[in-house]
Each structure stands twice: as C-alpha cells, then as structure tokens.
Coordinates of C-alpha atoms and ligand atoms in Angstrom, one line a residue:
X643 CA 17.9 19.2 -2.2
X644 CA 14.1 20.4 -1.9
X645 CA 13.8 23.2 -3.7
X646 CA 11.4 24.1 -6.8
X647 CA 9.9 22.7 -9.9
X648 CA 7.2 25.4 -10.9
X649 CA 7.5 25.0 -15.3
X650 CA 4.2 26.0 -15.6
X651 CA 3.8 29.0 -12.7
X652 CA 1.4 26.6 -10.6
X653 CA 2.8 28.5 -7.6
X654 CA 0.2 31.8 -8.8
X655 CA -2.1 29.0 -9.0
X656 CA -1.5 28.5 -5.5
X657 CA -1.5 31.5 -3.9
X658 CA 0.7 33.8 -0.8
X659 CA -1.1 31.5 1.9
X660 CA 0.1 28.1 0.7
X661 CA 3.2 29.3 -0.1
X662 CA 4.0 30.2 3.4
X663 CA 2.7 26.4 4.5
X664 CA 5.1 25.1 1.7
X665 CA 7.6 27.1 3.7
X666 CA 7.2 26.4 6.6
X667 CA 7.0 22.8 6.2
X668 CA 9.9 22.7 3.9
X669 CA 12.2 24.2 6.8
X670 CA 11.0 21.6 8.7
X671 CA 12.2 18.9 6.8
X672 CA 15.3 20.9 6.0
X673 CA 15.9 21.3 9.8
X674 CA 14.4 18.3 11.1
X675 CA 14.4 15.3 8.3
X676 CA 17.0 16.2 6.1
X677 CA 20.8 16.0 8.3
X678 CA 19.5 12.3 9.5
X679 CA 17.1 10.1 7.1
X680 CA 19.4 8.7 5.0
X681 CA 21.4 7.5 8.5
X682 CA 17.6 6.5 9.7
X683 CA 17.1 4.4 6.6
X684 CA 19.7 2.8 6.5
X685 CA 19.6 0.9 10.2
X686 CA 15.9 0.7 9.9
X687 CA 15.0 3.5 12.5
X688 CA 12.4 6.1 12.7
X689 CA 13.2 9.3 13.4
X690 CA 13.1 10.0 17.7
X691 CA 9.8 12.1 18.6
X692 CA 8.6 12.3 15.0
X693 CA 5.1 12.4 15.7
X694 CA 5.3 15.4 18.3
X695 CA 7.8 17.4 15.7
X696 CA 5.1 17.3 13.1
X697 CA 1.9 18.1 15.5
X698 CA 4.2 21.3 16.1
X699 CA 4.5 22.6 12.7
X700 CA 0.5 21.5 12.2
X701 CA 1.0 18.6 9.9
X702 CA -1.0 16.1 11.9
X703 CA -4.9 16.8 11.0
X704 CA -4.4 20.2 9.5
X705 CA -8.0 20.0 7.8
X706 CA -9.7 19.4 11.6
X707 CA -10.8 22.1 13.0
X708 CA -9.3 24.1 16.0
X709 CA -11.8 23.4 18.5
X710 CA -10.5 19.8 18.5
X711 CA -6.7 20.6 17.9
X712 CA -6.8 20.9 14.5
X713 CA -4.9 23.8 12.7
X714 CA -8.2 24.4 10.7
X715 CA -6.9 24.6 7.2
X716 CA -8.4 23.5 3.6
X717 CA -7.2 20.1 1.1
X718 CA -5.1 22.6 -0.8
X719 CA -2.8 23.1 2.5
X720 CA -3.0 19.2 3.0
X721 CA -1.8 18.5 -0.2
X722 CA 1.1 21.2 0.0
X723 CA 2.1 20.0 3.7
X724 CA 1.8 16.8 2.0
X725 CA 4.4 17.3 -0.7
X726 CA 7.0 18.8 1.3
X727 CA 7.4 16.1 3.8
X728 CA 7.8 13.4 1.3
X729 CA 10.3 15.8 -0.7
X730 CA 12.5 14.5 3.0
X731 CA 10.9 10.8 2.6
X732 CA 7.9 9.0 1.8
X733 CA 8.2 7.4 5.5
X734 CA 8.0 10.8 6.8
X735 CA 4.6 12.0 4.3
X736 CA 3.3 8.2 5.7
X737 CA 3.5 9.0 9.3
X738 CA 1.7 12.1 8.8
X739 CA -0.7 10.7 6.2
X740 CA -1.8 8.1 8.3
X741 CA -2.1 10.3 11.6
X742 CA -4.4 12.6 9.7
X743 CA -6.6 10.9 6.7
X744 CA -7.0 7.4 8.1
X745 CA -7.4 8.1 12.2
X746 CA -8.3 11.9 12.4
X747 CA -10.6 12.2 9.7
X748 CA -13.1 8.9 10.8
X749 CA -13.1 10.3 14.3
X750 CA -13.8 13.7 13.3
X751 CA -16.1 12.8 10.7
X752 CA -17.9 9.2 12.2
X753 CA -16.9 9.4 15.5
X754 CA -19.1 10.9 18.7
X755 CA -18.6 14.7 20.3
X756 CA -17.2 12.9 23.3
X757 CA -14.7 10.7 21.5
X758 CA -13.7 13.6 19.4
X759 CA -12.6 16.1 22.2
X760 CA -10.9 12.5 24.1
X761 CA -8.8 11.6 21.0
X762 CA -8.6 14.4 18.3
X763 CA -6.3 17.0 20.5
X764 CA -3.6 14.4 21.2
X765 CA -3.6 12.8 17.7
X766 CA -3.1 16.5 16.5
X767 CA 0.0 17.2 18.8
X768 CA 1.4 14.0 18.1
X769 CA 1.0 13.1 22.1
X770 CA -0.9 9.7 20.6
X771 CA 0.5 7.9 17.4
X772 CA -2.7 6.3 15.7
X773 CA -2.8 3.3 13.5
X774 CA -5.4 2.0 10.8
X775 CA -6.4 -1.4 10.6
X776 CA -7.9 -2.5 7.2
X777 CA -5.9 -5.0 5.4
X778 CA -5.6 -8.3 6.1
X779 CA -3.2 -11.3 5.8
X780 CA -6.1 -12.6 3.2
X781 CA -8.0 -9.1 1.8
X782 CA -5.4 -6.5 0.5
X783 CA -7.3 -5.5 -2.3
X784 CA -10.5 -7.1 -1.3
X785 CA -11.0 -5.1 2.4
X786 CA -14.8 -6.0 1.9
X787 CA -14.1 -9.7 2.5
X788 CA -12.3 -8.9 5.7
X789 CA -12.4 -11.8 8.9
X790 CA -12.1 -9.8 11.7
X791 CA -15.5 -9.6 13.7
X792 CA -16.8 -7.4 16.2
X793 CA -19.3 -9.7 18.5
X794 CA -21.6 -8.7 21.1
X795 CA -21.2 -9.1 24.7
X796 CA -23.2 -7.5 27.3
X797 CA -22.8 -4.3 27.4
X798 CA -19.8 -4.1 24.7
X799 CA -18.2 -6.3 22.2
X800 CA -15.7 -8.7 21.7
X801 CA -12.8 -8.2 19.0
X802 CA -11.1 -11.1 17.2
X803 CA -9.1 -11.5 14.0
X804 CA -5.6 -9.4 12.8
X805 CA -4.5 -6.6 10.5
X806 CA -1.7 -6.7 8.8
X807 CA 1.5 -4.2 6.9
X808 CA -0.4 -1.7 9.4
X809 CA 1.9 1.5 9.0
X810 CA 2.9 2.6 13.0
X811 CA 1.3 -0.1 14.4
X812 CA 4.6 -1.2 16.7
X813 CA 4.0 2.2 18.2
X814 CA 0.4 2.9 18.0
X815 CA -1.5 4.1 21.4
X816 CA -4.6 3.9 19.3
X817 CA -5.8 2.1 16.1
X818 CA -9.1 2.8 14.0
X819 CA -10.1 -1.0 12.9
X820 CA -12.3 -1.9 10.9
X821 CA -14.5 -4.7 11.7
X822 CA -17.3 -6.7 10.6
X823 CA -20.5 -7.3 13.2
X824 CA -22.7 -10.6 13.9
X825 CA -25.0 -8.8 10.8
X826 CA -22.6 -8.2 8.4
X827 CA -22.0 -4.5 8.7
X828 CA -18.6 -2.5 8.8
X829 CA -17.9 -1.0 12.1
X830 CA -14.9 1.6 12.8
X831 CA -13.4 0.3 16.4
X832 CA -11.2 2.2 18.7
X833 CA -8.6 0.1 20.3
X834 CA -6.6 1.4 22.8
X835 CA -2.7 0.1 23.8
X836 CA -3.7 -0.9 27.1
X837 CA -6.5 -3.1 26.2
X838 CA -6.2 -6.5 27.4
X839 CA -5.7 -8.9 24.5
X840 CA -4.2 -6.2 21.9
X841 CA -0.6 -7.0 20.4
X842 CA 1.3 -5.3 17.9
X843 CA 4.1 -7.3 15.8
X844 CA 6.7 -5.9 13.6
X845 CA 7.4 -6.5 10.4
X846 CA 10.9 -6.4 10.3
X847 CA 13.8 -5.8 7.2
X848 CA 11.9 -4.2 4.6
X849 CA 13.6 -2.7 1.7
X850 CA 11.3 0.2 1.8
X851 CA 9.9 2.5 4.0
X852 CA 12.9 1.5 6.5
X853 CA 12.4 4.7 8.4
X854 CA 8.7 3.9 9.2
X855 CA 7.3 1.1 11.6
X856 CA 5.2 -1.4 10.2
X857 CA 3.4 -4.3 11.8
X858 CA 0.4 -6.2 13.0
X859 CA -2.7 -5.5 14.9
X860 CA -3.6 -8.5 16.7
X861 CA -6.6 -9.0 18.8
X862 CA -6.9 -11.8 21.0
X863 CA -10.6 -11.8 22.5
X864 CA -10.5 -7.8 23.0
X865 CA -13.6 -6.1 25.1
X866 CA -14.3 -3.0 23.3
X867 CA -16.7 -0.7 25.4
X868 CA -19.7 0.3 23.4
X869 CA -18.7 4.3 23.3
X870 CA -15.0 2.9 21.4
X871 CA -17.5 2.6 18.3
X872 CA -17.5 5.0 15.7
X873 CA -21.0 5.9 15.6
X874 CA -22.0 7.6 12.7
X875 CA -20.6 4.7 9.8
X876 CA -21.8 1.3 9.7
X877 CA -20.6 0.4 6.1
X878 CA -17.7 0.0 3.7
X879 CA -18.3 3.8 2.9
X880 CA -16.4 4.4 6.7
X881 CA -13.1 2.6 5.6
X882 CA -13.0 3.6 2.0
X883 CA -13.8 7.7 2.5
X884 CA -10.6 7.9 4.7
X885 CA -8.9 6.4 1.8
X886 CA -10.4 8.9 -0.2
X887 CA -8.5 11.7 1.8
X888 CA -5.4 9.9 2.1
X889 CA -4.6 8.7 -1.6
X890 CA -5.6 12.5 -2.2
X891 CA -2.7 13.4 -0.1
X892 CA -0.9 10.6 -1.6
X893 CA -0.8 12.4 -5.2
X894 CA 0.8 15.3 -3.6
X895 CA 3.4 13.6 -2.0
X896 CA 4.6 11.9 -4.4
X897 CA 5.5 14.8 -6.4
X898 CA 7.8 15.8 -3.4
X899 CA 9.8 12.9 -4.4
X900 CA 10.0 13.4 -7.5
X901 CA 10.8 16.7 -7.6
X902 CA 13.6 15.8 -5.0
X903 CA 15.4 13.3 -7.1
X904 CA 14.6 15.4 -10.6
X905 CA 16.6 18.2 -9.0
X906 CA 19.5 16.1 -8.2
X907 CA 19.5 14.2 -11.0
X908 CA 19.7 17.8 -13.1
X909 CA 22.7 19.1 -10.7
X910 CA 24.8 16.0 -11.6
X911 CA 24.4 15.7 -14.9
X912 CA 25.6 19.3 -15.1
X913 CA 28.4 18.3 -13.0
X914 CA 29.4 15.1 -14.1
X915 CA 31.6 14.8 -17.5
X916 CA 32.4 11.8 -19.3
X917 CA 33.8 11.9 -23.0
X918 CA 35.2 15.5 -22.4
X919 CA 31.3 17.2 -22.1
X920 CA 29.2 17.7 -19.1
X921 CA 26.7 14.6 -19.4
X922 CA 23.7 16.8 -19.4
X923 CA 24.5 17.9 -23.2
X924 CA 24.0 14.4 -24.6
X925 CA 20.5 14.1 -26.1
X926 CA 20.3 10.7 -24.2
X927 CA 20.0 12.4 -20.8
X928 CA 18.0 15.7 -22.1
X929 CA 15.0 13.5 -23.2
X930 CA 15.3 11.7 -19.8
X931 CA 15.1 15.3 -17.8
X932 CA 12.5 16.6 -20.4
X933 CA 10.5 14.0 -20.0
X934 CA 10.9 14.0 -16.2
X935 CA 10.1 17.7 -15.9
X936 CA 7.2 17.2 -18.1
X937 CA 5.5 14.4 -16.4
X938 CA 6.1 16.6 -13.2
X939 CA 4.2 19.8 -14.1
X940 CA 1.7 17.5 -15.2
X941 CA 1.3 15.9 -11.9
X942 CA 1.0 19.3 -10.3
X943 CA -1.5 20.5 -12.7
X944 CA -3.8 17.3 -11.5
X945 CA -3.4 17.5 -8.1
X946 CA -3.7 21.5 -7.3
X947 CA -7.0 21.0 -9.7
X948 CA -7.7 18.2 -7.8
X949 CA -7.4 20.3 -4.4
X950 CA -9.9 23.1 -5.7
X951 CA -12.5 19.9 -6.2
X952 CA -11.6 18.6 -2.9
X953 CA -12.1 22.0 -1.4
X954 CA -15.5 22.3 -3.0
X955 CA -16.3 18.9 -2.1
X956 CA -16.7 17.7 -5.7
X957 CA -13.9 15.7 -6.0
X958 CA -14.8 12.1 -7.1
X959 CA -13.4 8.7 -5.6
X960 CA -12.6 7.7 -9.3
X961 CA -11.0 11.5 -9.9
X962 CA -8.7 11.0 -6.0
X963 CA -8.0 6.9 -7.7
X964 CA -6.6 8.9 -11.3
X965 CA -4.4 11.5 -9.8
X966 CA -3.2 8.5 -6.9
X967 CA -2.5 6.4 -9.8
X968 CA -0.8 8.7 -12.2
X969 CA 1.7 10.5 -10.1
X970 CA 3.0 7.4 -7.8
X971 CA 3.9 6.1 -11.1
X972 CA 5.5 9.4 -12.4
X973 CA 7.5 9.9 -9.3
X974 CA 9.0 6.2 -9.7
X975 CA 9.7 6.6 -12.9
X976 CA 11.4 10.0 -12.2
X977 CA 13.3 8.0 -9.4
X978 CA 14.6 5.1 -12.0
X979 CA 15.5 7.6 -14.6
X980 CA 17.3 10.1 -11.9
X981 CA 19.2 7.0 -10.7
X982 CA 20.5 6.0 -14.2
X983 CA 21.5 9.5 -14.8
X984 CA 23.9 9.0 -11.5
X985 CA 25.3 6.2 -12.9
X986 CA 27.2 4.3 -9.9
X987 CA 26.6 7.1 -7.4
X988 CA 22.6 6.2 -7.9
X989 CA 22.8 3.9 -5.4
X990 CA 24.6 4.8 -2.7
X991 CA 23.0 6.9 0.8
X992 CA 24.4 10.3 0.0
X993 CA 22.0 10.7 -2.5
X994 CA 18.4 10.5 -1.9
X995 CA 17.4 8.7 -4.9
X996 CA 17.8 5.2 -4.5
X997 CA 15.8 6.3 -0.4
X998 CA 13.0 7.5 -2.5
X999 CA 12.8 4.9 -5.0
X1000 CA 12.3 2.0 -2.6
X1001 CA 9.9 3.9 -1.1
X1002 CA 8.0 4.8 -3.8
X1003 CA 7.8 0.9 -4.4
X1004 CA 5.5 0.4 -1.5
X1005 CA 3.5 3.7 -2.2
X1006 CA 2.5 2.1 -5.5
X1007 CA 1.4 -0.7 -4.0
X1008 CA -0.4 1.2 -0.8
X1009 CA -3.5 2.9 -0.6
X1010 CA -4.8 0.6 -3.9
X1011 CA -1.7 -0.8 -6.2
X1012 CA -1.7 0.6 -9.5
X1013 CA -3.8 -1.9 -11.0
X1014 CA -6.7 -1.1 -8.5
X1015 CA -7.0 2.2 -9.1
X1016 CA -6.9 1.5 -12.9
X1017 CA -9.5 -0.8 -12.6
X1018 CA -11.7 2.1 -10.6
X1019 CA -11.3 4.1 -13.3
X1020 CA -12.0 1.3 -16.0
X1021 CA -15.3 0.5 -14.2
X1022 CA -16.3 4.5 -14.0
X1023 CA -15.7 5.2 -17.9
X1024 CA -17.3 1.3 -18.7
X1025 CA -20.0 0.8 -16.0
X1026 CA -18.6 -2.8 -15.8
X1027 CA -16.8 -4.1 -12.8
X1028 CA -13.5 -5.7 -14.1
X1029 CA -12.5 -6.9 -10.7
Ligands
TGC1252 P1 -18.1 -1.4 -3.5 O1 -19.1 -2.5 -3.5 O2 -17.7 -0.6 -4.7 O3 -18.5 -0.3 -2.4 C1 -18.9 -0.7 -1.0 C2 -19.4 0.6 -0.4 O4 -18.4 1.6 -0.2 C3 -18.8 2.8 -1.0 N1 -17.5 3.2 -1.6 C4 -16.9 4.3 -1.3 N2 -17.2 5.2 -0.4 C5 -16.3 6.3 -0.2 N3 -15.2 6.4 -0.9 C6 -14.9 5.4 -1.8 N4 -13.7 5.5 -2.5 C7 -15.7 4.4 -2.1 N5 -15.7 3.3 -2.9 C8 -16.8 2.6 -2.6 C9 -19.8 2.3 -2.0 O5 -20.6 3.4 -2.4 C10 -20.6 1.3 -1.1 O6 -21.3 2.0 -0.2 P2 -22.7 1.4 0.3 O7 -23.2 2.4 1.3 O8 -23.6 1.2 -0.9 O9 -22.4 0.1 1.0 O10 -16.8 -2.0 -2.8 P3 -15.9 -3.2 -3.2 O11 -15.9 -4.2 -2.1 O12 -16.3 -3.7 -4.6 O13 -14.4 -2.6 -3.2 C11 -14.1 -1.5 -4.1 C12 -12.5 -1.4 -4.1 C13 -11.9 -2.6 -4.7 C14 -12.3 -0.2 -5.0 C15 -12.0 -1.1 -2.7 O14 -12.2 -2.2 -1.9 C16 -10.5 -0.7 -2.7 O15 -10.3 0.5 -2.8 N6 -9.6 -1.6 -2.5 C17 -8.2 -1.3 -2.3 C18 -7.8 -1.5 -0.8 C19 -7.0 -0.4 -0.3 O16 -6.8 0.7 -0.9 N7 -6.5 -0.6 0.9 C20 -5.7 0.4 1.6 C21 -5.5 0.1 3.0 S1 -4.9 1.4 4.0 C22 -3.3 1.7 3.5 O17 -2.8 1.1 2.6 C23 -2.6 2.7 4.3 S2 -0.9 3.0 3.8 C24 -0.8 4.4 4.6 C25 0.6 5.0 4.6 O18 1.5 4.5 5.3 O19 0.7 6.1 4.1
FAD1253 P1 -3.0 -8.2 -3.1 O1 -4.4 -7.6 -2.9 O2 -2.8 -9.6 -2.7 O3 -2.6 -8.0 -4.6 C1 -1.4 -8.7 -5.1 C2 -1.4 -8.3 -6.6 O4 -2.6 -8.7 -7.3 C3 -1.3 -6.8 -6.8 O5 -0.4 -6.5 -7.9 C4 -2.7 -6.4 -7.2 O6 -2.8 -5.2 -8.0 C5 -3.2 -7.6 -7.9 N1 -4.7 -7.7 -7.9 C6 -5.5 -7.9 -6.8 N2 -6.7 -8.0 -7.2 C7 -6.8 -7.9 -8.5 C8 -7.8 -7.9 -9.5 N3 -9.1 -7.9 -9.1 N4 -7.5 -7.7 -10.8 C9 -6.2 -7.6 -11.2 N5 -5.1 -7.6 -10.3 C10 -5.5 -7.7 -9.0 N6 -2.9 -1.3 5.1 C11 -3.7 -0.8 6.1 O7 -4.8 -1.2 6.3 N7 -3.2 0.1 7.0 C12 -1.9 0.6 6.9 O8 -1.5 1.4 7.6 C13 -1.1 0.0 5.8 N8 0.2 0.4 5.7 C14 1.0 -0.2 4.8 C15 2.4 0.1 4.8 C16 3.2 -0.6 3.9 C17 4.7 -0.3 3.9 C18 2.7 -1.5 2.9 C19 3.6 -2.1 1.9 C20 1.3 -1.8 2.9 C21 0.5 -1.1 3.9 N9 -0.9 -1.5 4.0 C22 -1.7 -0.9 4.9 C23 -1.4 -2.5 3.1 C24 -1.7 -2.1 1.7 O9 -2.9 -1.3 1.6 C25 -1.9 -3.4 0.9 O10 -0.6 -4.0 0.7 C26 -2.6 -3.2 -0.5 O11 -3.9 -2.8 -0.4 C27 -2.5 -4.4 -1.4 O12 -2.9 -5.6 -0.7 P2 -1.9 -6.9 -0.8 O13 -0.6 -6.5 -0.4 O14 -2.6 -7.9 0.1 O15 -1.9 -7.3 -2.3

C-alpha cells in the first residue's frame, strides 16, 4: 500500500529535500518492486537487474561522495531511502543495505585512493554486486573469534577459511572479508569473482528473505595481491563501524514495514464485517491499531533524531544498537498484530503481511539479534560486560 504514517508531523521534522527522496524512492518501489515481489517471494527469486535499478535512482552509496559515484547525500537521506524500499520488502532494503553500509562505506572510508576510484563507481551503479564476509559457521555473535586467516606470501597473501548466511554472496563480483593475520589483527580483504580458489554456495529454501540470495564465501588457498587490502583498518573497529552504518539504516527500514502492513491492516478492518459491524469498531482491534500506530511514531521519533546525531557525527554505537533493537521488534510486532487482524486472509500472497513478517524474522536476528543489542546497551548503562 506504501503510503503515510506521519501522527506526530515528523514529515516538518524532515524537511522539502527528503521528502522529494522519499518520493522518489517510493515511486520506485511502486513502479519497480511492488507489481512482482510477492510472485518473487514466493518461487524464491530475486528481482532481474535489481542492483542496476537501484544505482539508478541513487540508493546504492547515497552518503559517498560524487567524485567516486556516489549521489553525495547525508544519513537523514539514507535512512529515508532506507525506509521506502523496505516499505516493498526487507530483501529489497537488504540488497541496498548491504551494497552501501557494509562494502561502500569500508572502501570509502579504509580503503586506498586507487581502490576507491576502481570499485566505488560500479558498486554505486549497481554494475558490481558486493558481498560482506563476517559471520562464520562458528562466530555469529562472536565475529571477534573468527577462523579465517589472511597469511603472508611473497609479495601478497594467502586466504583460507569461509563465511557464512552472506547476503548476495551467490551473485557477488566482489566481497569485503574480514580476516584475521599471522599477528592477530583484523584485516578488510577484497576478493574478487575471478580469483582462483573463491566459491560461493547457496543457501537454499529459506522462509525469509526468499527474494534475496544468500550463501557462502568460500576460500580455498586464495592469493590476495597486497593492494586488495583495506589499508587504513587493521582492527575489529573496521568490521563493526560498517555495522554501525548499516543497523542505522536498519531502524529506518524497518518502519517501512511496518507502516506497510499497519496500513493494510487499518483498510481491512474498515472493510471487513463480522457480527453485522465493520471489525475496526470492536475495542479488541482498536487497541491492536492504537497500539501499532503508537509504537510507530515512536520508532520515527528515534530514528529521524537518530539521523540528526548521525549527521553530526555524534551518534553512539550503543544509541545505532537501541533504535536497531527497538524498531525491528516494533515492526514484527506490527506484522503479527496486522496479520491477526486479517484473520485467514493474513497469510496468503496478496497481502504483504505475512512477506514482511518472515522477513522481519531474519532482520531481528541480523545485524546483532535482539539479545545482542540489548546486551550493548546493558553493558553502556552498567559498565559490566554481560556477554
Ligand atoms: P569489543 O572488544 O567491544 O571491541 C573490539 C574493537 O571494536 C571497537 N568497537 C566498535 N567500533 C566501531 N563500532 C562499533 N559498534 C564497535 N564496537 C566495538 C572497540 O572499540 C574495539 O576497538 P579497538 O580499536 O580497541 O580494538 O568487541 P567484542 O569482540 O567484545 O564484540 C562486541 C560485540 C558483541 C558487540 C560485537 O561483536 C557484535 O556486534 N556482535 C554482533 C555480530 C553482528 O552484528 N554481525 C553482523 C554480521 S553482518 C550482517 O548481519 C549483515 S545482514 C545484511 C543485510 O542483508 O541487510
Ligand atoms: P548465534 O550467535 O549462534 O546466536 C544464537 C542465539 O544465541 C541468538 O538468539 C543469540 O542472541 C544468542 N546469543 C549469542 N550470544 C549470546 C550471549 N552472549 N548472551 C545471550 N545470548 C546469546 N552475516 C554477514 O557477515 N554478512 C551478511 O551479509 C549476512 N547476511 C545475513 C542474511 C540473513 C538472511 C541472515 C539470517 C543472516 C545474515 N548474516 C550475515 C549473519 C547474521 O549476522 C548472524 O546470523 C547473526 O549475527 C547471529 O549469528 P548466528 O546466526 O550465528 O547466531
């Protein structure tokens, strides 16, 4: 349905400039997501050309600047771009997410001048789908513990171990991996399609996120040239800041969703009667809307104010794990609510519900589950570690 929530004005918040973004982008998934997801969902297919359709519209990197591709915008613009395309689906917001905050922002922000004009341009048209290697098949949660070592060899290295649940990876031309040296230290690695010893399996039947790619980096003995190092990170700092950027992202998304199923959910309770009243006049399903409208504006209110500490560059890790935290959960609790408010009809494809819930499911759990980020918080207000 994708059109407003705004129950607390936080579009004059926002401003004439993002609104045209949040236009823009909303036409986009109107035009481009909307007539086929629920088709692409169900068989477990991505949309053809994705990548390339959002690098048009300036969704891929649209915080790097225009010398390297970018469309040189602010986190506020992010976070609206953001919203809108998981408003269509959360596979959609994923592709994007990933393209930009995990493999445009390390090699705009640790990478070197020369790979920065070599990669940045065709990550922002979409020419190159990039990947992000962090988790493991043993460290989700625990990415500091990783296995996968970066050795030296000559003149370059040699790159052994496997990611895994790496979003595009079946598609990748590139993928930032993370990687730990004969000394211990984190090292961001470039690895290209082509290179000799690289292989990508897919994780297939998933109940969620079925019109996004998922898979495994492998890497079997890989040379890796010294200039395919990110130069300017040699620590867990490299890995977790593009987290940072993404879960930001992340809590505007979300609210897409929500927003998406909250409207339907309204529609067809106005529509639907049972017991000779329209099913919206029952208290049962008021409090269920209330509440869900509530818990939305509240969501907004955390992430726009989160966007003017982003754009300052005063927004904390902890603040980013908070808002991440608090609206995934909202938007899957809009998305159970909306779906008993459809009764029957919750569940099947015409409605985007059911779509969004699933995928919400695994945007809980990605980026830090739930109980990560509450634990991040736990240790900032205790200064005790409860991991
Ligand atoms: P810790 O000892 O606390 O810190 C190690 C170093 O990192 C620094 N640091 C950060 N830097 C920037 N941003 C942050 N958020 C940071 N958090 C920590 C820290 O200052 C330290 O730096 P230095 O220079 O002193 O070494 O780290 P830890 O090992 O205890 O781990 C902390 C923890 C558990 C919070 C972290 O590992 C974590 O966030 N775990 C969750 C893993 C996770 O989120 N994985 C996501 C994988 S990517 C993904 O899911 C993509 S889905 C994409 C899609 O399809 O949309
Ligand atoms: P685990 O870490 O094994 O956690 C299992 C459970 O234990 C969770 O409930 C967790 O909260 C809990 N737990 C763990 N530690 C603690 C603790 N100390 N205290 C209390 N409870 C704890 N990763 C990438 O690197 N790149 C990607 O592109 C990417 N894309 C993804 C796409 C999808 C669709 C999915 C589902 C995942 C993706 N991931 C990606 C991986 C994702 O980041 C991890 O799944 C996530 O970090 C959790 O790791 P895990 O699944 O190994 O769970």
């Amino acid at each position: 349905m994708n059109s407003t929530v705004d129950y607390f004005k936080v579009e004059d918040l926002l401003g004439e400039e993002y609104l045209l973004i949040r236009d823009t982008i909303r036409d986009f998934v109107r035009v481009e997501i909307l007539p086929t997801i629920d088709q692409k969902a169900q068989h477990h297919e991505e949309i053809p050309g994705l990548m390339k359709k959002l690098g048009s519209v300036g969704a891929l990197g649209p915080f790097v600047p225009s010398a390297y591709g970018g469309a040189g915008l602010d986190y506020m613009a992010y976070g609206v771009i953001m919203q809108e395309l998981e408003a269509g689906d959360s596979a959609i917001r994923s592709a994007a997410s990933v393209q930009s905050s995990l493999v445009m922002y390390p090699i705009y922000t640790f990478g070197s001048e020369t790979q920065k004009n070599k990669y940045l341009p065709m990550l922002a048209s979409g020419d190159w789908v990039g990947a992000f290697g962090l988790t493991e098949p043993n460290h989700g949660s625990d990415p500091s513990s990783m296995e996968t070592r970066l050795v030296k060899d000559g003149e370059g290295y040699r790159l052994n171990g496997a990611k895994t649940w790496i979003t595009n990876a079946p598609i990748c031309d590139l993928a930032v991996v993370w990687a730990k040296d004969e000394d211990g230290k984190v090292n961001g690695v470039i690895v290209e399609r082509a290179d000799a010893g690289f292989s990508t399996p897919e994780i297939k039947d998933k109940w969620s996120l079925r019109a996004s790619r998922t898979g495994e980096l492998v890497f079997d003995n890989i040379y890796i040239p010294s200039d395919r190092l990110l130069p300017e990170v040699s620590s867990m700092r490299g890995p977790l800041s593009c987290l940072n950027s993404a879960r930001y992202g992340i809590s505007w998304g979300v609210i897409g969703a929500a927003i998406d199923c909250y409207q339907v959910a309204l529609q067809y309770a106005l529509e639907r009667t049972q017991f000779g009243k329209p099913i919206a006049a029952y208290q049962l399903q008021q409090k269920k809307l209330a509440e869900m409208v509530t818990e939305i504006t509240k969501a907004q209110l955390l992430s726009w104010r989160l966007g003017v500490l982003k754009n300052d560059n005063r927004a904390t890790p902890q603040q980013i794990s908070m808002a991440k935290r608090n609206n995934v959960n909202m938007a899957l609790q809009v998305a159970r609510e909306s779906r008993q408010i459809l009764g029957a009809m919750g569940i099947v494809g015409g409605y985007p519900i059911m779509r969004h819930m699933m995928n919400l499911e695994s945007v809980i759990t990605y980026e830090g589950t739930h109980d990560v980020h509450l634990l991040i918080t736990g240790q900032d207000i205790t200064g005790i570690s409860g991991f």
